[in-house]
Amino acid sequence: MASTKKLVKFNSSFNHLLWFFLLFFTYAAAQGIALDAPEFVTIGIFAQTVGLFPVLALALYFTRQLFIEDWQKTKKNILLTIGLIVAGVMAIFFLSGIVGVIYEKLGIEGTSENQESLEVMLASKYGLVMIISIVIFAPILEELIFRKFLFGIAEEKFKWPGWAAILISSLVFSLVHLTSGDFEYILLYLPQALVMGVLYHYSKNNIFVSIGIHFLNNLIAVIGIFVLGGIG
């Protein structure tokens, strides 16, 4: 019996590693198309939306048990889940305001190339397609990659304490959004990642908490881009 339990645990860790690398490099490749060739806006849009759809579908199919387990946690504590999501979004906006002040004091202007690329794609004729990627696909895929798998590997496989798992998953999350090398903008992403990591850990690794925060944050950001940017 002991050997069977050990085998199951090994297989679980192996699957975490396998899914992390598979999803990470596939997602990074889609991001890279949009960032390395911004003049091909349409290619970037469909790489991040249509191209990622089968990846997301397969990931959801093979990890459905993880979602079922976390949905049970959500149903048992629905008010807590909603409260954590709302608190997370508010915390991100508060910390983002502080980051804005810091950047202003340091004389850092503009935004990351990743953000600029997203705004260009949203302003294109296929902008509505891009919304699907930003608001729906990105929260699910990124939370699977950085919270459920990377966080899980650090915490379960390597037995790191929660704070270390939060830190490493947040750093990798932030850096993957800066593939063009504009690392001075890391604070645009790090507060969001830390908030989602902390509340994911606090919710006993309930992915619906971090997905909910990520979803609302991206939705509000997209609305802001359309309203303030005069897109539409």
Tab-separated table of C-alpha atoms in Angstrom:
chain	number	residue	atom	x	y	z
A	1	MET	CA	0.000	0.000	0.000
A	2	ALA	CA	2.818	2.395	0.870
A	3	SER	CA	4.544	1.815	-2.461
A	4	THR	CA	1.263	2.428	-4.308
A	5	LYS	CA	0.764	5.764	-2.565
A	6	LYS	CA	4.334	6.755	-3.383
A	7	LEU	CA	3.806	5.894	-7.053
A	8	VAL	CA	0.629	7.944	-7.213
A	9	LYS	CA	2.408	10.902	-5.645
A	10	PHE	CA	5.296	10.577	-8.108
A	11	ASN	CA	2.926	10.465	-11.039
A	12	SER	CA	1.130	13.527	-9.718
A	13	SER	CA	4.397	15.477	-9.467
A	14	PHE	CA	5.463	14.308	-12.912
A	15	ASN	CA	2.154	15.423	-14.403
A	16	HIS	CA	2.541	18.835	-12.770
A	17	LEU	CA	5.979	19.231	-14.355
A	18	LEU	CA	4.823	17.966	-17.738
A	19	TRP	CA	1.809	20.255	-17.899
A	20	PHE	CA	3.776	23.240	-16.660
A	21	PHE	CA	6.420	22.987	-19.394
A	22	LEU	CA	3.911	22.099	-22.122
A	23	LEU	CA	1.590	24.999	-21.377
A	24	PHE	CA	4.380	27.437	-20.530
A	25	PHE	CA	6.280	27.041	-23.799
A	26	THR	CA	3.127	26.916	-25.919
A	27	TYR	CA	1.806	30.082	-24.307
A	28	ALA	CA	5.206	31.796	-24.517
A	29	ALA	CA	5.396	30.933	-28.226
A	30	ALA	CA	2.013	32.555	-28.851
A	31	GLN	CA	3.099	35.611	-26.863
A	32	GLY	CA	6.345	35.762	-28.827
A	33	ILE	CA	4.593	35.931	-32.190
A	34	ALA	CA	2.703	39.006	-31.109
A	35	LEU	CA	5.710	40.702	-29.516
A	36	ASP	CA	8.412	39.885	-32.055
A	37	ALA	CA	6.346	40.911	-35.051
A	38	PRO	CA	3.963	43.674	-33.983
A	39	GLU	CA	3.410	44.680	-37.610
A	40	PHE	CA	1.593	41.388	-38.114
A	41	VAL	CA	-1.273	42.344	-35.848
A	42	THR	CA	-3.702	39.811	-37.266
A	43	ILE	CA	-1.194	36.980	-36.797
A	44	GLY	CA	-0.693	38.028	-33.190
A	45	ILE	CA	-4.420	38.102	-32.516
A	46	PHE	CA	-5.151	34.687	-33.945
A	47	ALA	CA	-2.028	33.173	-32.393
A	48	GLN	CA	-3.240	34.267	-28.956
A	49	THR	CA	-6.884	33.373	-29.522
A	50	VAL	CA	-7.636	30.773	-32.179
A	51	GLY	CA	-4.216	29.142	-31.832
A	52	LEU	CA	-4.529	28.751	-28.062
A	53	PHE	CA	-8.102	27.459	-28.094
A	54	PRO	CA	-7.196	23.785	-28.711
A	55	VAL	CA	-4.419	24.055	-26.115
A	56	LEU	CA	-6.887	25.406	-23.568
A	57	ALA	CA	-9.472	22.768	-24.468
A	58	LEU	CA	-6.962	19.936	-24.025
A	59	ALA	CA	-5.641	21.425	-20.787
A	60	LEU	CA	-9.150	21.698	-19.354
A	61	TYR	CA	-9.968	18.142	-20.409
A	62	PHE	CA	-6.895	16.558	-18.849
A	63	THR	CA	-7.005	18.705	-15.708
A	64	ARG	CA	-10.763	18.579	-15.238
A	65	GLN	CA	-10.411	16.715	-11.946
A	66	LEU	CA	-8.434	19.637	-10.517
A	67	PHE	CA	-11.248	22.001	-11.480
A	68	ILE	CA	-13.884	19.657	-10.058
A	69	GLU	CA	-12.047	19.507	-6.722
A	70	ASP	CA	-11.610	23.279	-6.568
A	71	TRP	CA	-15.245	23.830	-7.548
A	72	GLN	CA	-16.239	21.794	-4.504
A	73	LYS	CA	-14.145	24.162	-2.367
A	74	THR	CA	-15.866	27.112	-4.042
A	75	LYS	CA	-19.386	25.801	-3.414
A	76	LYS	CA	-18.623	25.170	0.250
A	77	ASN	CA	-17.338	28.732	0.734
A	78	ILE	CA	-18.976	30.737	-2.045
A	79	LEU	CA	-19.133	33.981	-0.045
A	80	LEU	CA	-15.489	33.649	0.966
A	81	THR	CA	-14.525	33.010	-2.658
A	82	ILE	CA	-16.399	36.090	-3.867
A	83	GLY	CA	-14.945	38.156	-1.033
A	84	LEU	CA	-11.393	37.086	-1.871
A	85	ILE	CA	-11.916	37.890	-5.555
A	86	VAL	CA	-13.269	41.376	-4.821
A	87	ALA	CA	-10.549	42.027	-2.242
A	88	GLY	CA	-7.928	40.851	-4.716
A	89	VAL	CA	-9.077	43.220	-7.452
A	90	MET	CA	-9.177	46.134	-5.009
A	91	ALA	CA	-5.695	45.283	-3.725
A	92	ILE	CA	-4.310	45.169	-7.275
A	93	PHE	CA	-5.706	48.615	-8.080
A	94	PHE	CA	-4.361	50.025	-4.827
A	95	LEU	CA	-0.884	48.604	-5.430
A	96	SER	CA	-0.969	49.670	-9.084
A	97	GLY	CA	-1.596	53.229	-7.922
A	98	ILE	CA	1.468	53.044	-5.682
A	99	VAL	CA	3.527	51.674	-8.589
A	100	GLY	CA	2.333	54.572	-10.736
A	101	VAL	CA	3.589	57.058	-8.144
A	102	ILE	CA	6.939	55.241	-7.893
A	103	TYR	CA	7.395	55.274	-11.671
A	104	GLU	CA	6.509	58.957	-11.779
A	105	LYS	CA	9.141	59.732	-9.129
A	106	LEU	CA	11.722	57.675	-11.030
A	107	GLY	CA	10.860	59.335	-14.322
A	108	ILE	CA	9.805	56.064	-15.966
A	109	GLU	CA	7.167	56.766	-18.593
A	110	GLY	CA	5.152	54.692	-21.035
A	111	THR	CA	4.363	51.020	-20.608
A	112	SER	CA	5.745	47.602	-21.471
A	113	GLU	CA	5.981	46.364	-25.058
A	114	ASN	CA	3.595	43.573	-24.136
A	115	GLN	CA	0.967	46.104	-23.052
A	116	GLU	CA	1.534	48.225	-26.164
A	117	SER	CA	1.073	45.165	-28.384
A	118	LEU	CA	-2.188	44.294	-26.653
A	119	GLU	CA	-3.495	47.832	-27.108
A	120	VAL	CA	-2.582	47.779	-30.821
A	121	MET	CA	-4.376	44.460	-31.295
A	122	LEU	CA	-7.436	45.679	-29.394
A	123	ALA	CA	-7.583	48.725	-31.664
A	124	SER	CA	-7.493	46.584	-34.825
A	125	LYS	CA	-10.521	45.311	-36.733
A	126	TYR	CA	-10.162	41.995	-34.901
A	127	GLY	CA	-10.050	43.649	-31.498
A	128	LEU	CA	-13.206	41.903	-30.297
A	129	VAL	CA	-11.544	38.544	-30.962
A	130	MET	CA	-8.581	39.633	-28.845
A	131	ILE	CA	-10.915	40.386	-25.938
A	132	ILE	CA	-11.710	36.661	-25.742
A	133	SER	CA	-8.014	35.893	-25.337
A	134	ILE	CA	-7.366	38.609	-22.748
A	135	VAL	CA	-10.470	38.190	-20.606
A	136	ILE	CA	-11.156	34.442	-20.853
A	137	PHE	CA	-8.233	32.433	-22.238
A	138	ALA	CA	-5.402	34.266	-20.466
A	139	PRO	CA	-6.836	34.023	-16.929
A	140	ILE	CA	-7.507	30.291	-17.231
A	141	LEU	CA	-4.246	29.333	-18.960
A	142	GLU	CA	-2.011	31.601	-16.896
A	143	GLU	CA	-3.517	30.482	-13.605
A	144	LEU	CA	-3.101	26.848	-14.623
A	145	ILE	CA	0.535	27.480	-15.551
A	146	PHE	CA	1.699	29.789	-12.777
A	147	ARG	CA	-0.540	28.962	-9.846
A	148	LYS	CA	-1.845	25.402	-10.176
A	149	PHE	CA	1.297	23.895	-11.748
A	150	LEU	CA	4.325	26.103	-10.947
A	151	PHE	CA	3.043	26.989	-7.475
A	152	GLY	CA	2.092	23.347	-6.995
A	153	ILE	CA	5.535	22.111	-8.070
A	154	ALA	CA	7.287	24.472	-5.653
A	155	GLU	CA	4.982	23.647	-2.750
A	156	GLU	CA	4.320	19.930	-3.253
A	157	LYS	CA	7.319	18.613	-5.203
A	158	PHE	CA	10.099	20.700	-3.650
A	159	LYS	CA	8.349	21.228	-0.299
A	160	TRP	CA	8.976	24.974	-0.344
A	161	PRO	CA	7.046	27.114	2.149
A	162	GLY	CA	4.030	29.008	0.892
A	163	TRP	CA	5.814	32.375	0.717
A	164	ALA	CA	8.540	30.896	-1.512
A	165	ALA	CA	5.975	29.333	-3.860
A	166	ILE	CA	4.166	32.685	-4.039
A	167	LEU	CA	7.401	34.528	-4.807
A	168	ILE	CA	8.721	32.191	-7.521
A	169	SER	CA	5.370	31.862	-9.304
A	170	SER	CA	4.883	35.643	-9.172
A	171	LEU	CA	8.352	36.383	-10.540
A	172	VAL	CA	8.022	33.936	-13.427
A	173	PHE	CA	4.527	35.267	-14.195
A	174	SER	CA	5.866	38.824	-14.336
A	175	LEU	CA	8.943	37.975	-16.399
A	176	VAL	CA	7.006	36.076	-19.061
A	177	HIS	CA	5.118	39.316	-19.749
A	178	LEU	CA	8.449	41.065	-20.357
A	179	THR	CA	9.893	38.838	-23.074
A	180	SER	CA	11.116	41.878	-25.000
A	181	GLY	CA	13.537	42.661	-22.164
A	182	ASP	CA	11.916	45.841	-20.806
A	183	PHE	CA	12.423	44.690	-17.221
A	184	GLU	CA	11.980	48.175	-15.771
A	185	TYR	CA	8.237	47.568	-16.148
A	186	ILE	CA	8.193	44.462	-13.962
A	187	LEU	CA	6.261	46.333	-11.263
A	188	LEU	CA	3.348	46.610	-13.692
A	189	TYR	CA	2.824	42.870	-13.277
A	190	LEU	CA	4.413	41.858	-9.971
A	191	PRO	CA	1.756	43.342	-7.623
A	192	GLN	CA	-1.015	41.551	-9.522
A	193	ALA	CA	0.909	38.275	-9.424
A	194	LEU	CA	1.666	38.578	-5.711
A	195	VAL	CA	-1.952	39.339	-4.833
A	196	MET	CA	-3.214	36.367	-6.835
A	197	GLY	CA	-0.525	34.130	-5.346
A	198	VAL	CA	-1.267	35.160	-1.760
A	199	LEU	CA	-5.034	34.737	-2.107
A	200	TYR	CA	-4.632	31.483	-4.029
A	201	HIS	CA	-2.576	30.153	-1.125
A	202	TYR	CA	-5.004	31.562	1.463
A	203	SER	CA	-7.940	29.863	-0.299
A	204	LYS	CA	-6.152	26.500	0.044
A	205	ASN	CA	-5.052	26.546	-3.596
A	206	ASN	CA	-8.483	27.181	-5.099
A	207	ILE	CA	-7.827	28.102	-8.723
A	208	PHE	CA	-11.253	29.729	-9.069
A	209	VAL	CA	-10.104	32.489	-6.718
A	210	SER	CA	-7.059	33.438	-8.796
A	211	ILE	CA	-8.942	32.991	-12.090
A	212	GLY	CA	-11.735	35.233	-10.799
A	213	ILE	CA	-9.283	37.963	-9.783
A	214	HIS	CA	-7.410	37.640	-13.072
A	215	PHE	CA	-10.646	37.710	-15.093
A	216	LEU	CA	-12.037	40.829	-13.420
A	217	ASN	CA	-8.703	42.639	-13.506
A	218	ASN	CA	-8.276	41.992	-17.240
A	219	LEU	CA	-11.905	42.875	-17.985
A	220	ILE	CA	-11.616	46.210	-16.192
A	221	ALA	CA	-8.308	46.893	-17.961
A	222	VAL	CA	-9.851	46.187	-21.386
A	223	ILE	CA	-12.822	48.440	-20.635
A	224	GLY	CA	-10.381	51.142	-19.549
A	225	ILE	CA	-8.411	50.829	-22.786
A	226	PHE	CA	-11.573	51.147	-24.883
A	227	VAL	CA	-12.988	54.060	-22.876
A	228	LEU	CA	-9.821	56.071	-22.253
A	229	GLY	CA	-8.277	55.212	-25.603
A	230	GLY	CA	-11.396	56.062	-27.546
A	231	ILE	CA	-11.427	52.636	-29.209
A	232	GLY	CA	-14.691	51.518	-30.722
